[in-house]
XYZ file of N, CA, C and O in Angstrom:
628
model
N -19.694 22.885 8.818
C -19.489 21.117 7.992
C -20.058 20.934 8.615
O -20.429 20.506 10.295
N -21.090 19.474 8.417
C -22.137 18.138 8.736
C -21.395 17.382 9.952
O -20.336 17.682 9.208
N -21.696 17.211 11.002
C -21.558 16.583 11.589
C -20.593 15.087 11.190
O -19.866 14.890 11.691
N -21.690 14.739 10.390
C -21.093 13.467 9.555
C -19.728 13.219 8.962
O -18.731 12.238 9.061
N -19.568 14.835 8.350
C -18.188 15.000 7.187
C -17.448 15.191 8.196
O -16.167 14.576 8.148
N -17.430 15.712 9.981
C -16.479 15.803 10.674
C -15.587 14.837 11.004
O -14.700 14.458 11.333
N -16.926 13.382 11.284
C -16.429 12.529 11.697
C -15.636 11.646 11.096
O -14.465 10.963 11.230
N -16.243 11.875 9.232
C -15.670 11.095 8.736
C -13.548 11.512 8.094
O -12.877 10.777 8.139
N -13.707 12.808 8.022
C -12.401 13.478 8.092
C -11.550 12.519 9.210
O -10.596 12.765 9.611
N -12.317 12.934 10.359
C -11.398 12.443 11.830
C -11.238 11.184 11.697
O -10.076 10.494 11.781
N -11.827 10.040 11.587
C -11.689 8.753 11.151
C -10.873 8.656 10.441
O -9.372 7.675 10.301
N -10.715 9.786 9.209
C -9.857 9.551 7.931
C -8.280 9.631 8.938
O -7.483 9.135 8.693
N -7.987 10.643 9.648
C -7.168 11.231 10.245
C -6.230 10.368 10.919
O -5.039 9.486 10.832
N -7.314 9.329 12.052
C -7.291 8.404 12.828
C -6.539 7.268 12.142
O -5.750 6.918 12.431
N -7.013 6.884 10.796
C -6.442 5.627 10.321
C -5.050 5.886 10.085
O -4.499 5.020 9.499
N -4.730 7.428 9.257
C -3.862 7.242 8.448
C -2.685 7.390 9.539
O -1.213 7.006 9.604
N -3.100 7.583 10.546
C -2.213 7.985 12.247
C -1.261 6.330 12.491
O -0.853 5.916 12.848
N -2.530 5.503 12.167
C -2.529 3.787 12.293
C -1.704 3.238 11.200
O -0.986 1.995 11.738
N -1.556 3.869 10.355
C -1.301 3.707 8.818
C 0.568 3.043 9.479
O 1.188 4.005 9.717
N 0.998 1.931 8.371
C 2.241 1.820 8.422
C 2.095 1.523 6.500
O 1.259 0.927 5.715
N 3.133 1.996 6.032
C 3.435 1.666 4.767
C 4.335 0.713 4.473
O 6.012 0.821 5.301
N 4.271 -0.184 3.576
C 5.145 -1.401 3.068
C 5.617 -1.051 1.388
O 4.670 -0.354 1.012
N 6.888 -1.240 1.452
C 7.626 -1.013 0.023
C 8.591 -2.017 -0.084
O 9.752 -2.183 1.035
N 8.523 -2.043 -1.352
C 9.869 -2.791 -2.191
C 10.890 -1.867 -2.012
O 10.572 -0.409 -2.182
N 12.164 -2.520 -2.149
C 13.769 -1.248 -1.973
C 13.190 -0.955 -3.216
O 13.889 0.546 -3.102
N 13.192 -1.138 -4.747
C 13.128 -0.106 -6.089
C 12.164 1.162 -5.818
O 12.458 1.673 -5.823
N 10.867 0.652 -5.366
C 10.373 1.709 -4.851
C 10.680 2.747 -3.827
O 10.485 3.826 -3.947
N 10.753 2.010 -2.665
C 11.383 3.061 -1.543
C 12.699 3.895 -2.247
O 12.467 5.176 -2.389
N 13.465 3.501 -3.085
C 14.364 3.924 -3.501
C 13.892 5.113 -4.796
O 14.672 6.506 -4.977
N 12.687 5.271 -5.755
C 12.180 5.691 -6.162
C 11.580 6.775 -5.702
O 11.568 8.250 -6.018
N 10.917 6.796 -4.722
C 9.965 7.733 -3.698
C 11.666 8.776 -3.165
O 11.129 10.144 -3.361
N 12.966 8.290 -2.432
C 13.458 9.260 -2.302
C 13.775 9.804 -3.541
O 14.450 11.064 -3.416
N 14.452 9.231 -4.558
C 14.946 9.856 -5.819
C 14.163 11.208 -6.240
O 14.292 12.157 -7.120
N 12.668 10.730 -5.962
C 11.634 11.739 -6.308
C 11.396 13.688 -5.567
O 11.010 14.403 -5.316
N 12.207 13.053 -4.330
C 12.194 14.019 -3.474
C 11.352 13.610 -2.294
O 11.205 15.054 -1.299
N 10.493 12.887 -2.099
C 9.721 12.720 -1.353
C 10.036 13.051 0.526
O 9.239 13.345 1.298
N 11.146 12.999 0.517
C 11.602 12.806 2.112
C 11.808 14.458 2.577
O 11.989 14.474 3.683
N 12.103 15.071 1.306
C 11.953 16.600 1.602
C 11.131 17.384 0.961
O 11.095 18.648 1.241
N 10.041 16.821 0.534
C 8.573 18.097 0.339
C 7.834 18.059 1.135
O 8.046 17.927 2.011
N 6.979 19.509 0.536
C 6.205 19.951 1.392
C 5.278 19.800 1.574
O 4.556 19.060 0.059
N 3.859 19.987 2.197
C 2.223 19.797 1.794
C 2.339 18.884 2.757
O 2.882 17.927 3.311
N 0.981 18.479 2.657
C 0.361 17.864 3.429
C 0.270 16.325 3.168
O 0.883 15.551 4.247
N 0.459 16.560 2.033
C 0.452 14.379 1.653
C 2.068 14.053 2.043
O 1.875 13.218 2.326
N 2.853 14.865 1.505
C 4.626 14.532 1.869
C 4.740 14.809 3.512
O 5.135 13.712 3.698
N 3.948 15.651 4.322
C 4.221 15.326 5.471
C 4.039 14.390 6.071
O 4.330 13.674 7.044
N 2.596 13.828 5.479
C 1.787 12.360 6.009
C 2.725 11.163 5.662
O 3.403 10.365 6.779
N 3.051 11.444 4.450
C 4.027 10.081 4.039
C 5.240 10.109 4.638
O 5.617 9.385 4.955
N 5.978 11.610 5.046
C 7.201 11.827 5.447
C 6.888 10.895 6.838
O 7.840 10.506 7.603
N 6.314 11.252 7.877
C 5.555 11.296 9.430
C 5.796 9.702 9.768
O 5.710 9.003 10.510
N 4.669 8.823 8.328
C 4.295 7.332 8.888
C 5.269 6.110 8.741
O 6.487 6.654 7.694
N 5.493 4.918 9.833
C 6.470 4.420 9.316
C 6.576 3.575 8.231
O 5.591 3.490 7.724
N 7.748 3.312 7.476
C 7.658 2.827 6.731
C 8.341 1.171 6.703
O 9.992 1.658 7.441
N 8.063 0.333 6.039
C 8.944 -1.141 6.054
C 9.151 -1.043 4.886
O 8.817 -1.265 3.882
N 10.282 -1.652 4.647
C 11.087 -1.900 3.138
C 11.445 -3.289 2.907
O 12.062 -3.954 4.420
N 10.915 -3.779 2.145
C 11.581 -5.520 1.479
C 12.596 -5.483 0.877
O 12.456 -4.574 -0.158
N 13.477 -6.152 1.486
C 15.187 -5.905 0.892
C 16.009 -6.957 1.182
O 15.592 -7.171 2.176
N 16.640 -7.524 0.420
C 17.510 -8.576 0.527
C 18.892 -7.989 0.820
O 20.010 -8.917 1.055
N 19.313 -6.657 0.373
C 20.173 -5.855 0.518
C 20.368 -4.562 1.728
O 20.037 -3.445 1.751
N 19.801 -5.249 2.907
C 19.910 -4.299 4.168
C 20.700 -3.020 3.995
O 22.086 -3.149 3.570
N 21.025 -2.059 4.155
C 21.529 -0.805 4.631
C 20.790 0.104 5.063
O 20.040 -0.237 6.050
N 21.650 1.202 5.686
C 21.082 2.490 6.168
C 19.844 2.983 5.495
O 19.993 3.213 4.070
N 19.074 2.861 5.784
C 17.745 3.594 5.530
C 17.297 5.149 6.048
O 17.461 4.708 7.017
N 17.002 5.629 4.919
C 16.654 7.307 5.609
C 15.140 6.925 5.384
O 14.388 6.287 5.227
N 14.397 8.120 5.654
C 12.732 8.346 5.795
C 12.152 7.801 6.748
O 11.090 7.576 6.144
N 12.372 7.773 7.938
C 11.793 6.702 8.616
C 11.286 5.575 7.806
O 10.413 4.990 8.636
N 12.148 5.078 7.908
C 12.137 3.316 7.343
C 13.100 2.442 8.252
O 13.979 2.637 8.933
N 12.651 1.405 7.939
C 12.976 -0.073 8.973
C 13.140 -0.771 7.777
O 12.074 -1.347 7.327
N 13.994 -1.649 7.570
C 14.248 -3.061 6.672
C 13.483 -4.239 7.053
O 13.681 -4.483 8.317
N 12.329 -5.236 6.357
C 11.863 -6.063 7.353
C 13.248 -7.466 6.979
O 13.360 -7.412 5.488
N 12.924 -7.684 8.236
C 14.223 -8.760 7.821
C 13.600 -10.280 8.006
O 12.248 -10.395 8.415
N 14.205 -11.266 7.317
C 13.828 -12.874 6.811
C 12.766 -12.485 5.358
O 12.785 -11.667 5.148
N 12.082 -14.070 6.011
C 11.030 -14.276 5.063
C 10.441 -13.216 4.848
O 9.238 -12.662 5.641
N 10.061 -12.843 3.693
C 8.289 -11.612 3.297
C 7.631 -12.446 3.634
O 6.820 -11.797 4.598
N 6.777 -13.536 3.746
C 5.487 -13.812 4.278
C 5.324 -14.021 5.761
O 4.529 -13.199 6.560
N 6.589 -14.549 6.146
C 6.412 -14.554 7.641
C 6.862 -13.198 8.143
O 5.937 -12.348 9.423
N 7.497 -12.380 7.913
C 7.994 -10.698 8.363
C 6.193 -10.244 7.786
O 6.096 -9.335 9.222
N 5.499 -10.019 7.089
C 4.417 -9.089 6.947
C 3.321 -10.007 7.674
O 2.826 -9.373 8.182
N 3.250 -11.032 8.080
C 1.989 -11.637 8.702
C 2.605 -11.152 10.407
O 1.484 -10.786 10.761
N 3.879 -11.082 10.855
C 4.127 -10.828 12.164
C 3.811 -9.103 11.839
O 3.367 -8.711 12.808
N 4.155 -8.762 11.004
C 3.761 -7.095 11.030
C 2.054 -6.634 10.981
O 1.646 -5.722 11.953
N 1.287 -7.526 10.485
C 0.420 -7.382 10.419
C -0.131 -7.729 11.776
O -1.144 -7.192 12.091
N -0.047 -8.582 12.397
C -0.239 -8.434 14.077
C -0.054 -7.496 14.743
O -0.731 -7.448 15.575
N 1.206 -6.840 14.962
C 1.472 -5.890 15.223
C 0.855 -4.524 15.566
O 1.203 -4.383 15.945
N 0.743 -4.534 13.862
C 0.102 -3.281 13.580
C -1.501 -3.164 13.719
O -1.958 -3.840 13.174
N -1.397 -1.933 14.838
C -3.076 -2.300 14.918
C -3.879 -0.728 13.677
O -5.015 -1.819 13.768
N -3.363 -0.253 12.751
C -3.801 0.064 11.317
C -3.527 -0.935 10.558
O -3.149 -2.075 10.319
N -3.898 0.035 9.065
C -3.260 -0.743 8.071
C -2.267 -0.937 7.592
O -0.978 0.511 8.402
N -1.641 -1.411 6.643
C -0.280 -1.644 6.289
C -0.618 -1.517 4.704
O -1.152 -2.703 4.379
N -0.612 -0.645 4.454
C -0.233 -0.148 3.026
C 0.886 -0.645 1.950
O 1.826 -0.358 2.336
N 0.526 -0.671 0.863
C 1.768 -1.409 0.476
C 1.659 -0.380 -1.490
O 0.557 -0.061 -1.811
N 2.870 0.393 -1.326
C 2.527 1.246 -2.539
C 3.333 1.092 -3.468
O 4.670 0.383 -3.167
N 3.008 0.530 -4.711
C 3.614 0.240 -5.819
C 4.253 -1.345 -5.566
O 3.518 -2.157 -4.961
N 5.843 -1.433 -5.854
C 6.128 -2.833 -5.522
C 5.594 -4.000 -5.811
O 4.991 -4.835 -5.052
N 5.473 -4.754 -7.477
C 4.727 -5.264 -7.693
C 5.079 -6.160 -7.465
O 4.826 -7.658 -7.047
N 6.451 -6.877 -7.310
C 6.927 -8.124 -6.870
C 6.450 -8.473 -5.368
O 6.117 -9.730 -5.181
N 6.556 -7.638 -4.755
C 6.418 -7.818 -3.275
C 4.542 -7.963 -3.617
O 3.895 -8.770 -2.334
N 3.608 -7.111 -4.005
C 2.139 -7.551 -3.945
C 1.928 -9.058 -4.509
O 1.524 -9.202 -4.142
N 2.487 -9.147 -5.173
C 2.636 -10.766 -5.924
C 2.434 -11.885 -4.827
O 1.768 -12.651 -4.807
N 3.305 -11.647 -3.898
C 3.662 -12.523 -3.444
C 2.712 -12.421 -2.202
O 2.431 -13.522 -1.702
N 2.252 -11.705 -1.764
C 1.858 -11.156 -0.547
C 0.029 -11.857 -0.814
O -0.835 -12.436 -0.513
N -0.528 -11.422 -2.813
C -1.352 -12.246 -2.911
C -1.562 -13.586 -2.980
O -2.201 -14.689 -2.774
N -0.477 -14.222 -3.341
C -0.272 -15.625 -3.422
C -0.487 -16.363 -2.337
O -1.017 -17.348 -1.879
N -0.123 -15.539 -1.071
C -0.010 -16.330 0.520
C -1.395 -15.977 1.027
O -1.374 -15.843 2.423
N -1.919 -14.965 0.557
C -3.404 -14.671 1.151
C -3.475 -13.670 1.737
O -3.822 -13.612 3.107
N -2.314 -12.706 2.095
C -1.628 -11.911 2.829
C -2.589 -10.521 2.776
O -2.220 -9.715 3.458
N -3.405 -10.432 1.599
C -4.183 -8.899 1.060
C -5.543 -8.912 1.546
O -6.165 -9.999 1.322
N -5.646 -7.881 2.344
C -7.166 -8.381 2.783
C -7.798 -7.101 1.933
O -9.111 -7.062 2.142
N -7.271 -6.307 1.326
C -7.906 -5.433 0.250
C -7.129 -4.773 -0.838
O -5.757 -4.423 -0.694
N -7.375 -5.073 -1.950
C -6.603 -4.305 -3.006
C -7.558 -2.733 -3.284
O -8.403 -2.828 -3.615
N -6.137 -1.617 -3.819
C -7.047 -0.601 -3.901
C -5.935 0.111 -4.779
O -4.935 0.367 -5.414
N -6.728 -0.350 -6.358
C -6.164 0.093 -7.641
C -6.544 1.304 -8.318
O -7.848 2.127 -8.251
N -5.543 2.219 -8.617
C -6.298 3.288 -9.594
C -5.473 3.080 -10.893
O -4.686 2.980 -10.979
N -6.646 3.337 -11.834
C -6.932 3.086 -13.559
C -6.524 4.684 -13.707
O -7.674 5.197 -13.528
N -5.569 4.475 -14.520
C -5.168 6.192 -15.178
C -5.834 5.487 -16.956
O -5.642 4.475 -17.721
N -5.726 6.781 -17.435
C -6.798 7.001 -18.963
C -5.517 6.680 -19.666
O -5.619 7.642 -20.559
N -5.181 5.704 -19.678
C -3.536 5.316 -21.122
C -3.554 3.967 -21.197
O -3.423 3.636 -20.282
N -2.816 3.532 -22.571
C -2.670 2.182 -22.561
C -0.858 2.727 -22.745
O -0.657 3.775 -23.940
N 0.027 1.836 -22.309
C 1.413 1.894 -22.645
C 1.756 0.621 -23.223
O 2.283 1.163 -24.566
N 0.537 0.118 -24.570
C 1.041 -1.118 -24.890
C 1.794 -2.130 -24.470
O 1.995 -3.232 -25.477
N 2.314 -2.396 -23.628
C 3.271 -3.403 -22.994
C 3.559 -3.146 -21.560
O 3.086 -1.958 -21.109
N 3.983 -3.882 -21.326
C 4.451 -4.330 -19.686
C 4.135 -5.261 -18.902
O 3.703 -6.144 -19.405
N 4.794 -5.227 -18.000
C 4.511 -6.355 -17.196
C 2.668 -6.421 -16.596
O 2.242 -5.524 -16.231
N 2.548 -7.802 -16.395
C 1.227 -8.352 -15.662
C 0.837 -7.515 -14.726
O 1.918 -7.908 -13.242
N -0.055 -7.030 -13.868
C -0.400 -6.487 -12.683
C -0.284 -7.321 -11.671
O 0.540 -7.306 -10.593
N -0.796 -8.687 -11.552
C -0.545 -9.743 -10.721
C 0.025 -10.272 -11.229
O 0.838 -11.511 -10.110
N 0.776 -11.355 -12.678
C 1.468 -12.431 -12.463
C 0.770 -13.741 -12.219
O -0.351 -13.732 -11.669
N 1.371 -14.479 -12.035
C 0.749 -16.247 -12.228
C 0.958 -16.221 -10.520
O 1.440 -16.302 -9.647
N -0.515 -16.585 -10.306
C -0.520 -17.788 -9.155
C -1.107 -19.410 -8.898
O -1.570 -19.522 -10.362
N -0.717 -19.861 -7.750
C -1.254 -21.294 -8.094
C -2.166 -21.485 -7.683
O -2.427 -22.563 -7.813
N -3.159 -20.903 -7.403
C -4.321 -20.857 -7.867
C -5.277 -19.612 -8.023
O -4.978 -18.556 -7.965
N -6.645 -19.946 -8.337
C -7.585 -18.762 -8.703
C -7.626 -18.028 -7.502
O -7.959 -18.372 -6.257
N -7.575 -16.271 -7.623
C -7.938 -15.841 -6.109
C -8.925 -14.593 -6.796
O -8.647 -13.621 -6.853
N -10.116 -15.196 -6.209
C -11.330 -14.061 -6.207
C -11.363 -13.052 -5.431
O -10.847 -13.074 -4.784
N -11.557 -11.543 -6.140
C -12.036 -10.728 -5.301
C -13.315 -10.104 -5.422
O -14.049 -10.607 -7.188
N -13.595 -9.165 -5.187
C -14.732 -9.065 -4.959
C -14.999 -7.167 -4.840
O -13.956 -6.508 -4.191
N -15.576 -6.478 -6.084
C -15.435 -4.848 -5.699
C -16.332 -4.892 -4.996
O -17.500 -4.879 -4.722
N -15.459 -3.939 -3.848
C -16.641 -2.997 -3.058
C -16.816 -2.091 -2.927
O -17.174 -0.704 -2.005
N -16.030 -0.466 -3.632
C -16.047 0.519 -3.817
C -15.313 1.070 -5.225
O -14.890 0.147 -5.512
N -15.588 2.193 -5.535
C -14.896 2.718 -6.714
C -15.566 4.502 -6.225
O -16.577 4.478 -6.296
N -14.469 4.960 -7.298
C -14.628 6.745 -7.141
C -13.739 7.241 -8.400
O -12.677 6.934 -8.968
N -14.464 8.120 -9.005
C -13.809 9.179 -9.688
C -12.589 10.156 -8.974
O -12.472 11.194 -8.140
N -11.228 10.261 -9.398
C -10.549 10.580 -8.702
C -9.710 12.199 -9.917
O -9.377 11.297 -10.976
N -10.062 13.379 -9.960
C -9.322 14.295 -10.521
C -10.280 13.845 -12.107
O -11.923 13.890 -12.122
N -9.763 14.256 -12.739
C -10.271 13.967 -14.227
C -9.977 12.824 -15.357
O -8.967 12.528 -16.352
N -10.819 11.590 -14.349
C -10.546 10.286 -15.433
C -9.841 9.325 -14.867
O -9.918 8.064 -15.217
N -9.351 9.486 -13.634
C -8.719 8.452 -13.046
C -9.513 7.529 -11.505
O -10.662 8.958 -11.425
N -9.720 6.305 -11.625
C -10.638 5.853 -10.923
C -10.210 4.882 -9.980
O -9.126 4.366 -10.663
N -10.526 5.033 -8.976
C -9.504 4.448 -7.657
C -10.871 2.636 -7.112
O -12.254 3.296 -7.281
N -10.570 1.722 -7.604
C -11.542 0.933 -7.481
C -10.679 -0.041 -6.108
O -9.419 -0.301 -5.632
N -11.502 -0.231 -5.682
C -11.743 -1.143 -4.413
C -12.152 -2.372 -4.158
O -12.995 -2.759 -4.267
N -11.202 -3.835 -3.875
C -11.698 -4.599 -4.305
C -11.464 -5.708 -2.860
O -10.391 -5.357 -2.503
N -11.592 -6.338 -2.784
C -11.637 -7.529 -1.204
C -11.439 -9.158 -1.900
O -12.148 -9.263 -2.799
N -10.609 -9.721 -1.138
C -10.746 -11.020 -1.717
C -11.926 -11.935 -1.179
O -12.306 -11.710 -0.417
N -12.445 -13.014 -1.910
C -13.506 -13.706 -1.516
C -12.502 -14.887 -1.331
O -12.264 -16.110 -1.668
N -12.774 -15.646 0.100
C -11.928 -16.575 0.568
C -12.422 -17.365 0.989
O -12.190 -18.241 0.931
N -14.241 -17.643 0.742
C -14.988 -18.873 0.338
C -15.469 -19.152 -1.188
O -16.106 -20.270 -0.970
N -14.866 -18.786 -1.637
C -14.869 -18.851 -2.847
C -14.282 -20.595 -3.190
O -13.900 -21.117 -2.983
């Protein structure tokens, strides 16, 4: 394996070790219902090990290495971003994503585009109080036809 490849793999592993996952309550419940807390395999092991923060107005006992984010969402996520050395990654959770975009708390959007149309559904971002321009900074094909697009906000537009 080339030295550059080894460095990229180590960098990726290090990044994942510093990562925190942010989930809405319904997304957290979906992951649990799908068995992710007990599945085997590298991805499941990593997902199980990473600390998770759950946005919920109905705090209760959480499993799966999870903590409820308390208080105002914007304040709590702002505080979390300052306290965490690595990335805070949001999986799913459209309502949470919309709130974070609205309050300029998103540093990067990573979207997976799947090759089918449902014909209905919710808008991805919903309404915002102002235009939120983004710039495409990366793209790659995953598997057979799924595209991963990476965007960063343009703050000076």
